[in-house]
PDB file of C-alpha atoms in Angstrom:
ATOM      1  CA  MET A  14       4.362 -16.964  14.233  1.00  0.00           C
ATOM      2  CA  SER A  15       0.857 -18.081  14.353  1.00  0.00           C
ATOM      3  CA  SER A  16      -1.071 -17.459  10.858  1.00  0.00           C
ATOM      4  CA  SER A  17      -4.491 -18.313   9.825  1.00  0.00           C
ATOM      5  CA  LYS A  18      -3.936 -17.597   6.401  1.00  0.00           C
ATOM      6  CA  THR A  19      -3.986 -20.196   3.605  1.00  0.00           C
ATOM      7  CA  PRO A  20      -1.344 -20.459   1.214  1.00  0.00           C
ATOM      8  CA  ARG A  21      -1.411 -18.203  -1.770  1.00  0.00           C
ATOM      9  CA  ASP A  22      -1.120 -19.471  -4.669  1.00  0.00           C
ATOM     10  CA  ASP A  23       1.624 -17.663  -6.833  1.00  0.00           C
ATOM     11  CA  SER A  24       0.605 -18.697 -10.148  1.00  0.00           C
ATOM     12  CA  GLN A  25      -2.373 -16.851  -9.813  1.00  0.00           C
ATOM     13  CA  PRO A  26      -3.324 -12.622  -9.988  1.00  0.00           C
ATOM     14  CA  ILE A  27      -2.937 -11.615  -6.405  1.00  0.00           C
ATOM     15  CA  LEU A  28      -5.007  -8.442  -8.049  1.00  0.00           C
ATOM     16  CA  THR A  29      -7.332  -8.356 -10.840  1.00  0.00           C
ATOM     17  CA  VAL A  30      -9.325  -5.472 -11.874  1.00  0.00           C
ATOM     18  CA  GLU A  31     -12.252  -6.029 -14.938  1.00  0.00           C
ATOM     19  CA  GLY A  32     -13.623  -2.835 -16.380  1.00  0.00           C
ATOM     20  CA  VAL A  33     -14.010  -1.094 -13.004  1.00  0.00           C
ATOM     21  CA  THR A  34     -15.722   2.590 -13.256  1.00  0.00           C
ATOM     22  CA  GLN A  35     -16.002   4.776 -10.584  1.00  0.00           C
ATOM     23  CA  THR A  36     -18.883   7.608 -10.756  1.00  0.00           C
ATOM     24  CA  VAL A  37     -19.908   9.815  -7.873  1.00  0.00           C
ATOM     25  CA  ARG A  38     -22.610  11.713  -7.855  1.00  0.00           C
ATOM     26  CA  THR A  39     -22.491  15.652  -8.050  1.00  0.00           C
ATOM     27  CA  PRO A  40     -25.165  17.775  -9.711  1.00  0.00           C
ATOM     28  CA  GLU A  41     -23.531  16.050 -12.942  1.00  0.00           C
ATOM     29  CA  PRO A  42     -22.515  12.328 -11.946  1.00  0.00           C
ATOM     30  CA  LEU A  43     -18.507  12.683 -12.465  1.00  0.00           C
ATOM     31  CA  THR A  44     -16.870   9.911 -13.670  1.00  0.00           C
ATOM     32  CA  ILE A  45     -13.628   9.260 -11.564  1.00  0.00           C
ATOM     33  CA  VAL A  46     -12.122   6.066 -12.783  1.00  0.00           C
ATOM     34  CA  HIS A  47     -13.274   4.629 -16.492  1.00  0.00           C
ATOM     35  CA  GLU A  48     -13.282   0.996 -17.201  1.00  0.00           C
ATOM     36  CA  ALA A  49      -9.966   0.280 -15.648  1.00  0.00           C
ATOM     37  CA  SER A  50      -8.384  -3.083 -16.088  1.00  0.00           C
ATOM     38  CA  LEU A  51      -5.280  -4.708 -15.030  1.00  0.00           C
ATOM     39  CA  GLN A  52      -3.704  -8.087 -13.042  1.00  0.00           C
ATOM     40  CA  ILE A  53      -1.102  -7.890 -10.842  1.00  0.00           C
ATOM     41  CA  PHE A  54       0.925 -11.181  -9.764  1.00  0.00           C
ATOM     42  CA  PRO A  55       2.447 -12.142  -6.201  1.00  0.00           C
ATOM     43  CA  GLY A  56       5.573 -10.536  -5.680  1.00  0.00           C
ATOM     44  CA  GLU A  57       5.254  -7.894  -8.237  1.00  0.00           C
ATOM     45  CA  ALA A  58       6.517  -4.155  -7.711  1.00  0.00           C
ATOM     46  CA  VAL A  59       4.185  -1.861  -9.739  1.00  0.00           C
ATOM     47  CA  ALA A  60       4.103   1.847  -9.744  1.00  0.00           C
ATOM     48  CA  LEU A  61       0.664   3.790 -10.416  1.00  0.00           C
ATOM     49  CA  VAL A  62       1.539   7.098 -11.539  1.00  0.00           C
ATOM     50  CA  GLY A  63      -0.300   9.965 -12.993  1.00  0.00           C
ATOM     51  CA  PRO A  64      -0.654  13.719 -12.434  1.00  0.00           C
ATOM     52  CA  SER A  65      -2.830  15.242  -9.226  1.00  0.00           C
ATOM     53  CA  GLY A  66      -6.400  14.775  -9.764  1.00  0.00           C
ATOM     54  CA  ALA A  67      -6.146  11.856 -12.132  1.00  0.00           C
ATOM     55  CA  GLY A  68      -7.761   8.941  -9.785  1.00  0.00           C
ATOM     56  CA  LYS A  69      -4.928   7.526  -8.496  1.00  0.00           C
ATOM     57  CA  SER A  70      -5.847   7.142  -4.939  1.00  0.00           C
ATOM     58  CA  THR A  71      -9.179   6.300  -5.658  1.00  0.00           C
ATOM     59  CA  LEU A  72      -8.345   3.450  -7.961  1.00  0.00           C
ATOM     60  CA  LEU A  73      -5.983   2.287  -5.503  1.00  0.00           C
ATOM     61  CA  ALA A  74      -8.911   2.420  -2.695  1.00  0.00           C
ATOM     62  CA  LEU A  75     -11.116   0.558  -4.889  1.00  0.00           C
ATOM     63  CA  MET A  76      -7.996  -2.186  -5.121  1.00  0.00           C
ATOM     64  CA  ALA A  77      -7.596  -2.596  -1.730  1.00  0.00           C
ATOM     65  CA  GLY A  78     -11.403  -3.090  -0.935  1.00  0.00           C
ATOM     66  CA  LEU A  79     -11.567   0.797   0.842  1.00  0.00           C
ATOM     67  CA  ASP A  80     -14.087   1.413  -1.160  1.00  0.00           C
ATOM     68  CA  THR A  81     -17.031  -0.853  -4.066  1.00  0.00           C
ATOM     69  CA  PRO A  82     -16.940   0.343  -7.937  1.00  0.00           C
ATOM     70  CA  SER A  83     -19.721   1.441  -9.562  1.00  0.00           C
ATOM     71  CA  ALA A  84     -19.327  -1.265 -12.153  1.00  0.00           C
ATOM     72  CA  GLY A  85     -16.623  -3.562 -12.827  1.00  0.00           C
ATOM     73  CA  ARG A  86     -14.896  -6.546 -11.006  1.00  0.00           C
ATOM     74  CA  ILE A  87     -12.311  -6.568  -8.397  1.00  0.00           C
ATOM     75  CA  ARG A  88     -10.503  -9.791  -7.223  1.00  0.00           C
ATOM     76  CA  LEU A  89      -8.128  -9.187  -4.223  1.00  0.00           C
ATOM     77  CA  ALA A  90      -6.078 -12.611  -2.903  1.00  0.00           C
ATOM     78  CA  GLY A  91      -8.466 -14.872  -4.505  1.00  0.00           C
ATOM     79  CA  GLU A  92     -11.806 -12.902  -3.147  1.00  0.00           C
ATOM     80  CA  PRO A  93     -14.258 -10.868  -5.283  1.00  0.00           C
ATOM     81  CA  LEU A  94     -14.661  -7.689  -3.642  1.00  0.00           C
ATOM     82  CA  GLU A  95     -17.679  -6.093  -5.753  1.00  0.00           C
ATOM     83  CA  ASN A  96     -20.585  -7.933  -3.846  1.00  0.00           C
ATOM     84  CA  LEU A  97     -19.246  -7.708  -0.309  1.00  0.00           C
ATOM     85  CA  ASP A  98     -20.039  -5.466   2.420  1.00  0.00           C
ATOM     86  CA  GLU A  99     -17.571  -3.703   4.397  1.00  0.00           C
ATOM     87  CA  ASP A 100     -17.408  -6.339   6.898  1.00  0.00           C
ATOM     88  CA  GLY A 101     -16.494  -8.904   4.257  1.00  0.00           C
ATOM     89  CA  ARG A 102     -14.005  -6.559   2.379  1.00  0.00           C
ATOM     90  CA  ALA A 103     -12.187  -6.115   5.725  1.00  0.00           C
ATOM     91  CA  ALA A 104     -12.004  -9.998   6.424  1.00  0.00           C
ATOM     92  CA  VAL A 105     -10.600  -9.892   3.103  1.00  0.00           C
ATOM     93  CA  ARG A 106      -7.984  -7.205   4.055  1.00  0.00           C
ATOM     94  CA  ALA A 107      -6.669  -8.612   7.399  1.00  0.00           C
ATOM     95  CA  GLY A 108      -3.908 -10.200   7.549  1.00  0.00           C
ATOM     96  CA  ARG A 109      -3.208  -9.632   3.750  1.00  0.00           C
ATOM     97  CA  VAL A 110      -3.081  -5.925   3.097  1.00  0.00           C
ATOM     98  CA  GLY A 111      -0.638  -3.628   4.164  1.00  0.00           C
ATOM     99  CA  PHE A 112      -1.198   0.245   3.981  1.00  0.00           C
ATOM    100  CA  VAL A 113       1.590   3.133   3.998  1.00  0.00           C
ATOM    101  CA  PHE A 114       0.106   6.106   3.762  1.00  0.00           C
ATOM    102  CA  GLN A 115       1.779   9.720   2.870  1.00  0.00           C
ATOM    103  CA  SER A 116       0.114  11.125   6.404  1.00  0.00           C
ATOM    104  CA  PHE A 117       1.624   7.939   8.502  1.00  0.00           C
ATOM    105  CA  GLN A 118      -1.756   7.272   9.911  1.00  0.00           C
ATOM    106  CA  LEU A 119      -0.444   6.479  13.512  1.00  0.00           C
ATOM    107  CA  ILE A 120      -2.433   6.847  16.548  1.00  0.00           C
ATOM    108  CA  ASP A 121      -1.273   9.622  18.866  1.00  0.00           C
ATOM    109  CA  GLY A 122      -2.212   7.921  21.952  1.00  0.00           C
ATOM    110  CA  LEU A 123       0.048   5.176  21.417  1.00  0.00           C
ATOM    111  CA  ASN A 124       3.683   4.555  21.487  1.00  0.00           C
ATOM    112  CA  ALA A 125       5.587   3.067  18.512  1.00  0.00           C
ATOM    113  CA  LEU A 126       5.667  -0.362  19.998  1.00  0.00           C
ATOM    114  CA  GLU A 127       1.693  -0.332  20.740  1.00  0.00           C
ATOM    115  CA  ASN A 128       1.255   1.044  17.074  1.00  0.00           C
ATOM    116  CA  VAL A 129       2.926  -1.516  15.390  1.00  0.00           C
ATOM    117  CA  ALA A 130       1.422  -4.267  17.662  1.00  0.00           C
ATOM    118  CA  LEU A 131      -2.419  -3.164  17.481  1.00  0.00           C
ATOM    119  CA  PRO A 132      -2.998  -4.951  14.127  1.00  0.00           C
ATOM    120  CA  LEU A 133      -1.856  -8.092  15.178  1.00  0.00           C
ATOM    121  CA  GLU A 134      -3.877  -7.784  18.713  1.00  0.00           C
ATOM    122  CA  LEU A 135      -7.144  -6.883  16.418  1.00  0.00           C
ATOM    123  CA  ALA A 136      -6.381 -10.077  14.715  1.00  0.00           C
ATOM    124  CA  GLY A 137      -5.853 -12.138  17.606  1.00  0.00           C
ATOM    125  CA  GLU A 138      -2.469 -13.008  16.631  1.00  0.00           C
ATOM    126  CA  ARG A 139      -0.115 -14.623  19.526  1.00  0.00           C
ATOM    127  CA  GLY A 140       3.031 -12.719  20.738  1.00  0.00           C
ATOM    128  CA  ALA A 141       1.772  -9.670  19.052  1.00  0.00           C
ATOM    129  CA  GLU A 142       4.195  -7.152  21.410  1.00  0.00           C
ATOM    130  CA  ALA A 143       7.153  -9.601  20.357  1.00  0.00           C
ATOM    131  CA  ARG A 144       6.621  -9.794  16.858  1.00  0.00           C
ATOM    132  CA  ALA A 145       6.403  -5.611  16.887  1.00  0.00           C
ATOM    133  CA  ARG A 146       9.414  -5.165  18.715  1.00  0.00           C
ATOM    134  CA  GLU A 147      10.996  -7.354  16.097  1.00  0.00           C
ATOM    135  CA  ALA A 148       9.588  -5.343  13.111  1.00  0.00           C
ATOM    136  CA  LEU A 149      10.646  -1.891  14.891  1.00  0.00           C
ATOM    137  CA  VAL A 150      14.072  -3.242  14.876  1.00  0.00           C
ATOM    138  CA  GLU A 151      14.223  -4.651  11.616  1.00  0.00           C
ATOM    139  CA  VAL A 152      13.591  -0.822  10.442  1.00  0.00           C
ATOM    140  CA  GLY A 153      15.772   0.293  12.752  1.00  0.00           C
ATOM    141  CA  LEU A 154      13.778   1.710  15.622  1.00  0.00           C
ATOM    142  CA  GLY A 155      14.895  -0.421  18.429  1.00  0.00           C
ATOM    143  CA  GLU A 156      15.743   1.871  20.302  1.00  0.00           C
ATOM    144  CA  ARG A 157      12.689   3.836  19.870  1.00  0.00           C
ATOM    145  CA  LEU A 158      10.048   1.443  21.557  1.00  0.00           C
ATOM    146  CA  ALA A 159       8.487   3.429  24.076  1.00  0.00           C
ATOM    147  CA  HIS A 160       8.304   6.890  22.148  1.00  0.00           C
ATOM    148  CA  MET A 161       4.849   8.722  20.951  1.00  0.00           C
ATOM    149  CA  PRO A 162       4.396   9.935  17.318  1.00  0.00           C
ATOM    150  CA  ARG A 163       5.213  13.200  18.476  1.00  0.00           C
ATOM    151  CA  GLN A 164       8.263  12.368  19.873  1.00  0.00           C
ATOM    152  CA  LEU A 165       9.683  10.868  16.332  1.00  0.00           C
ATOM    153  CA  SER A 166      10.865  12.648  13.322  1.00  0.00           C
ATOM    154  CA  GLY A 167       8.505  12.117  10.080  1.00  0.00           C
ATOM    155  CA  GLY A 168      11.341   9.594   9.017  1.00  0.00           C
ATOM    156  CA  GLU A 169      10.760   7.950  12.010  1.00  0.00           C
ATOM    157  CA  GLN A 170       7.121   8.093  11.745  1.00  0.00           C
ATOM    158  CA  GLN A 171       7.143   6.561   8.371  1.00  0.00           C
ATOM    159  CA  ARG A 172       9.414   4.119   9.428  1.00  0.00           C
ATOM    160  CA  VAL A 173       7.119   2.857  12.068  1.00  0.00           C
ATOM    161  CA  ALA A 174       4.454   2.746   9.261  1.00  0.00           C
ATOM    162  CA  LEU A 175       6.396   0.371   7.498  1.00  0.00           C
ATOM    163  CA  ALA A 176       6.876  -1.828  10.881  1.00  0.00           C
ATOM    164  CA  ARG A 177       3.277  -1.852  11.231  1.00  0.00           C
ATOM    165  CA  ALA A 178       2.525  -2.739   7.280  1.00  0.00           C
ATOM    166  CA  PHE A 179       5.392  -5.761   7.264  1.00  0.00           C
ATOM    167  CA  VAL A 180       4.371  -6.945  11.020  1.00  0.00           C
ATOM    168  CA  ILE A 181       1.317  -9.051   9.518  1.00  0.00           C
ATOM    169  CA  GLU A 182       3.363 -10.178   6.837  1.00  0.00           C
ATOM    170  CA  PRO A 183       0.751  -9.457   4.096  1.00  0.00           C
ATOM    171  CA  ASP A 184       0.150 -10.677   0.431  1.00  0.00           C
ATOM    172  CA  ILE A 185      -0.091  -7.126  -0.757  1.00  0.00           C
ATOM    173  CA  LEU A 186       0.768  -3.732   0.169  1.00  0.00           C
ATOM    174  CA  PHE A 187      -0.498  -0.586  -0.928  1.00  0.00           C
ATOM    175  CA  ALA A 188       1.821   2.373  -0.660  1.00  0.00           C
ATOM    176  CA  ASP A 189       0.140   5.670  -1.566  1.00  0.00           C
ATOM    177  CA  GLU A 190       2.851   8.492  -1.584  1.00  0.00           C
ATOM    178  CA  PRO A 191       4.697   7.084   0.900  1.00  0.00           C
ATOM    179  CA  THR A 192       7.401  10.160   0.773  1.00  0.00           C
ATOM    180  CA  GLY A 193       5.023  12.907   0.213  1.00  0.00           C
ATOM    181  CA  SER A 194       5.300  14.219   3.336  1.00  0.00           C
ATOM    182  CA  LEU A 195       8.885  13.880   3.889  1.00  0.00           C
ATOM    183  CA  ASP A 196      12.127  15.796   2.716  1.00  0.00           C
ATOM    184  CA  THR A 197      14.212  14.616  -0.246  1.00  0.00           C
ATOM    185  CA  ALA A 198      16.692  12.847   1.538  1.00  0.00           C
ATOM    186  CA  THR A 199      14.747  11.380   4.298  1.00  0.00           C
ATOM    187  CA  GLY A 200      12.544  10.012   1.521  1.00  0.00           C
ATOM    188  CA  GLU A 201      14.967   8.112  -0.280  1.00  0.00           C
ATOM    189  CA  HIS A 202      16.193   6.535   2.779  1.00  0.00           C
ATOM    190  CA  VAL A 203      12.469   5.556   3.309  1.00  0.00           C
ATOM    191  CA  ILE A 204      12.024   3.978  -0.246  1.00  0.00           C
ATOM    192  CA  ASP A 205      15.307   2.300   0.162  1.00  0.00           C
ATOM    193  CA  LEU A 206      13.595   0.424   3.524  1.00  0.00           C
ATOM    194  CA  LEU A 207      10.729  -0.168   1.637  1.00  0.00           C
ATOM    195  CA  PHE A 208      11.710  -2.092  -1.002  1.00  0.00           C
ATOM    196  CA  ARG A 209      14.115  -4.036   1.078  1.00  0.00           C
ATOM    197  CA  LEU A 210      11.558  -5.023   3.066  1.00  0.00           C
ATOM    198  CA  ARG A 211       8.918  -5.890   0.374  1.00  0.00           C
ATOM    199  CA  GLU A 212      12.107  -8.260  -1.234  1.00  0.00           C
ATOM    200  CA  ARG A 213      13.012  -9.610   2.180  1.00  0.00           C
ATOM    201  CA  HIS A 214       9.515 -10.444   2.821  1.00  0.00           C
ATOM    202  CA  ARG A 215       8.522 -11.473  -1.095  1.00  0.00           C
ATOM    203  CA  THR A 216       5.601  -8.801  -0.566  1.00  0.00           C
ATOM    204  CA  THR A 217       3.720  -7.774  -3.474  1.00  0.00           C
ATOM    205  CA  LEU A 218       3.466  -3.875  -3.814  1.00  0.00           C
ATOM    206  CA  MET A 219       1.672  -1.192  -5.274  1.00  0.00           C
ATOM    207  CA  LEU A 220       3.151   2.234  -5.221  1.00  0.00           C
ATOM    208  CA  VAL A 221       1.190   5.497  -6.080  1.00  0.00           C
ATOM    209  CA  THR A 222       3.856   8.434  -7.049  1.00  0.00           C
ATOM    210  CA  HIS A 223       4.211  11.230  -8.839  1.00  0.00           C
ATOM    211  CA  ASP A 224       8.194  10.620  -9.179  1.00  0.00           C
ATOM    212  CA  PRO A 225       9.347   9.071 -12.231  1.00  0.00           C
ATOM    213  CA  ALA A 226      12.597   7.597 -11.048  1.00  0.00           C
ATOM    214  CA  LEU A 227      11.021   6.500  -8.054  1.00  0.00           C
ATOM    215  CA  ALA A 228       8.131   4.270 -10.276  1.00  0.00           C
ATOM    216  CA  ALA A 229      10.893   3.211 -12.186  1.00  0.00           C
ATOM    217  CA  ARG A 230      12.413   1.339  -9.459  1.00  0.00           C
ATOM    218  CA  CYS A 231       9.615  -1.003  -9.375  1.00  0.00           C
ATOM    219  CA  ASP A 232       9.001  -4.002 -11.986  1.00  0.00           C
ATOM    220  CA  ARG A 233       6.586  -2.262 -14.044  1.00  0.00           C
ATOM    221  CA  GLY A 234       3.701   0.310 -13.874  1.00  0.00           C
ATOM    222  CA  PHE A 235       0.557   1.976 -14.882  1.00  0.00           C
ATOM    223  CA  GLU A 236      -0.207   5.523 -15.913  1.00  0.00           C
ATOM    224  CA  VAL A 237      -3.770   7.533 -14.708  1.00  0.00           C
ATOM    225  CA  ASN A 238      -4.524  10.486 -16.719  1.00  0.00           C
ATOM    226  CA  ALA A 239      -8.278  11.535 -16.238  1.00  0.00           C
ATOM    227  CA  GLY A 240      -9.338   8.093 -14.907  1.00  0.00           C
ATOM    228  CA  ARG A 241      -8.088   5.843 -17.682  1.00  0.00           C
ATOM    229  CA  VAL A 242      -5.542   3.688 -17.143  1.00  0.00           C
ATOM    230  CA  SER A 243      -2.643   2.544 -19.395  1.00  0.00           C
ATOM    231  CA  ASP A 244       0.537   0.871 -19.222  1.00  0.00           C
ATOM    232  CA  TRP A 245       3.474   3.017 -18.332  1.00  0.00           C
ATOM    233  CA  GLN A 246       7.010   2.990 -19.201  1.00  0.00           C
ATOM    234  CA  PRO A 247       9.713   5.465 -17.889  1.00  0.00           C
ATOM    235  CA  ASP A 248      11.187   8.481 -19.636  1.00  0.00           C
ATOM    236  CA  PRO A 249      14.742   8.201 -19.762  1.00  0.00           C
ATOM    237  CA  ASP A 250      15.186  11.797 -20.243  1.00  0.00           C
ATOM    238  CA  ALA A 251      12.624  12.312 -17.753  1.00  0.00           C
ATOM    239  CA  LEU A 252      15.106  10.157 -15.111  1.00  0.00           C
ATOM    240  CA  ARG A 253      18.225  11.429 -16.532  1.00  0.00           C
ATOM    241  CA  GLY A 254      16.905  14.944 -15.190  1.00  0.00           C
ATOM    242  CA  ALA A 255      15.676  13.265 -11.698  1.00  0.00           C
ATOM    243  CA  THR A 256      19.209  12.276 -11.035  1.00  0.00           C
TER     244      THR A 256
END
């Protein structure tokens, strides 16, 4: 497979967040993230937990370079993000960062194969269709290549989204409540697949979730509460209640 990426240095953090604050303009300024600091190293699976409205998705967007912080520093894949414009941040994300969202984010007018091939084609990669086909086979959808999103179940759509995320061979994958739109049984199958893929591809995972049992599958975690970030450890009693 061709790639323009430079080899990553596994001895250095793939993601560093230093004193990041995010304030939005309202009649009175509202601080959503308060001086967050954390480091993620290559190959780790890290959970980001907390109640709805705590600031998890806002922090994820900042870490992934989808938005810029009001204050603080973020270094992603060795690149400082805080002084880059949108084009610069997009260049950092290209080929290095994958995303999986609760709402799948598939393009309705493209079939499964075209959805998965699209990021490769946009990056000018060779063999986009063959690589997309291989990725769909890997997630068990080799017989669904020509199906449109509306012809797929929710679980199948999320598997297409996983194939699209991993086909670019990202250094880090940001997953924001990836099972939030799925029933329990389907969600468990999708999560099992996500963890198998990330181990197979040696991909760093940042997983936003409300589910303590799911978070406990990660190597470690952080909790966001009222915009403040702290280390998180699973509660054994809560995990027993979830089984």
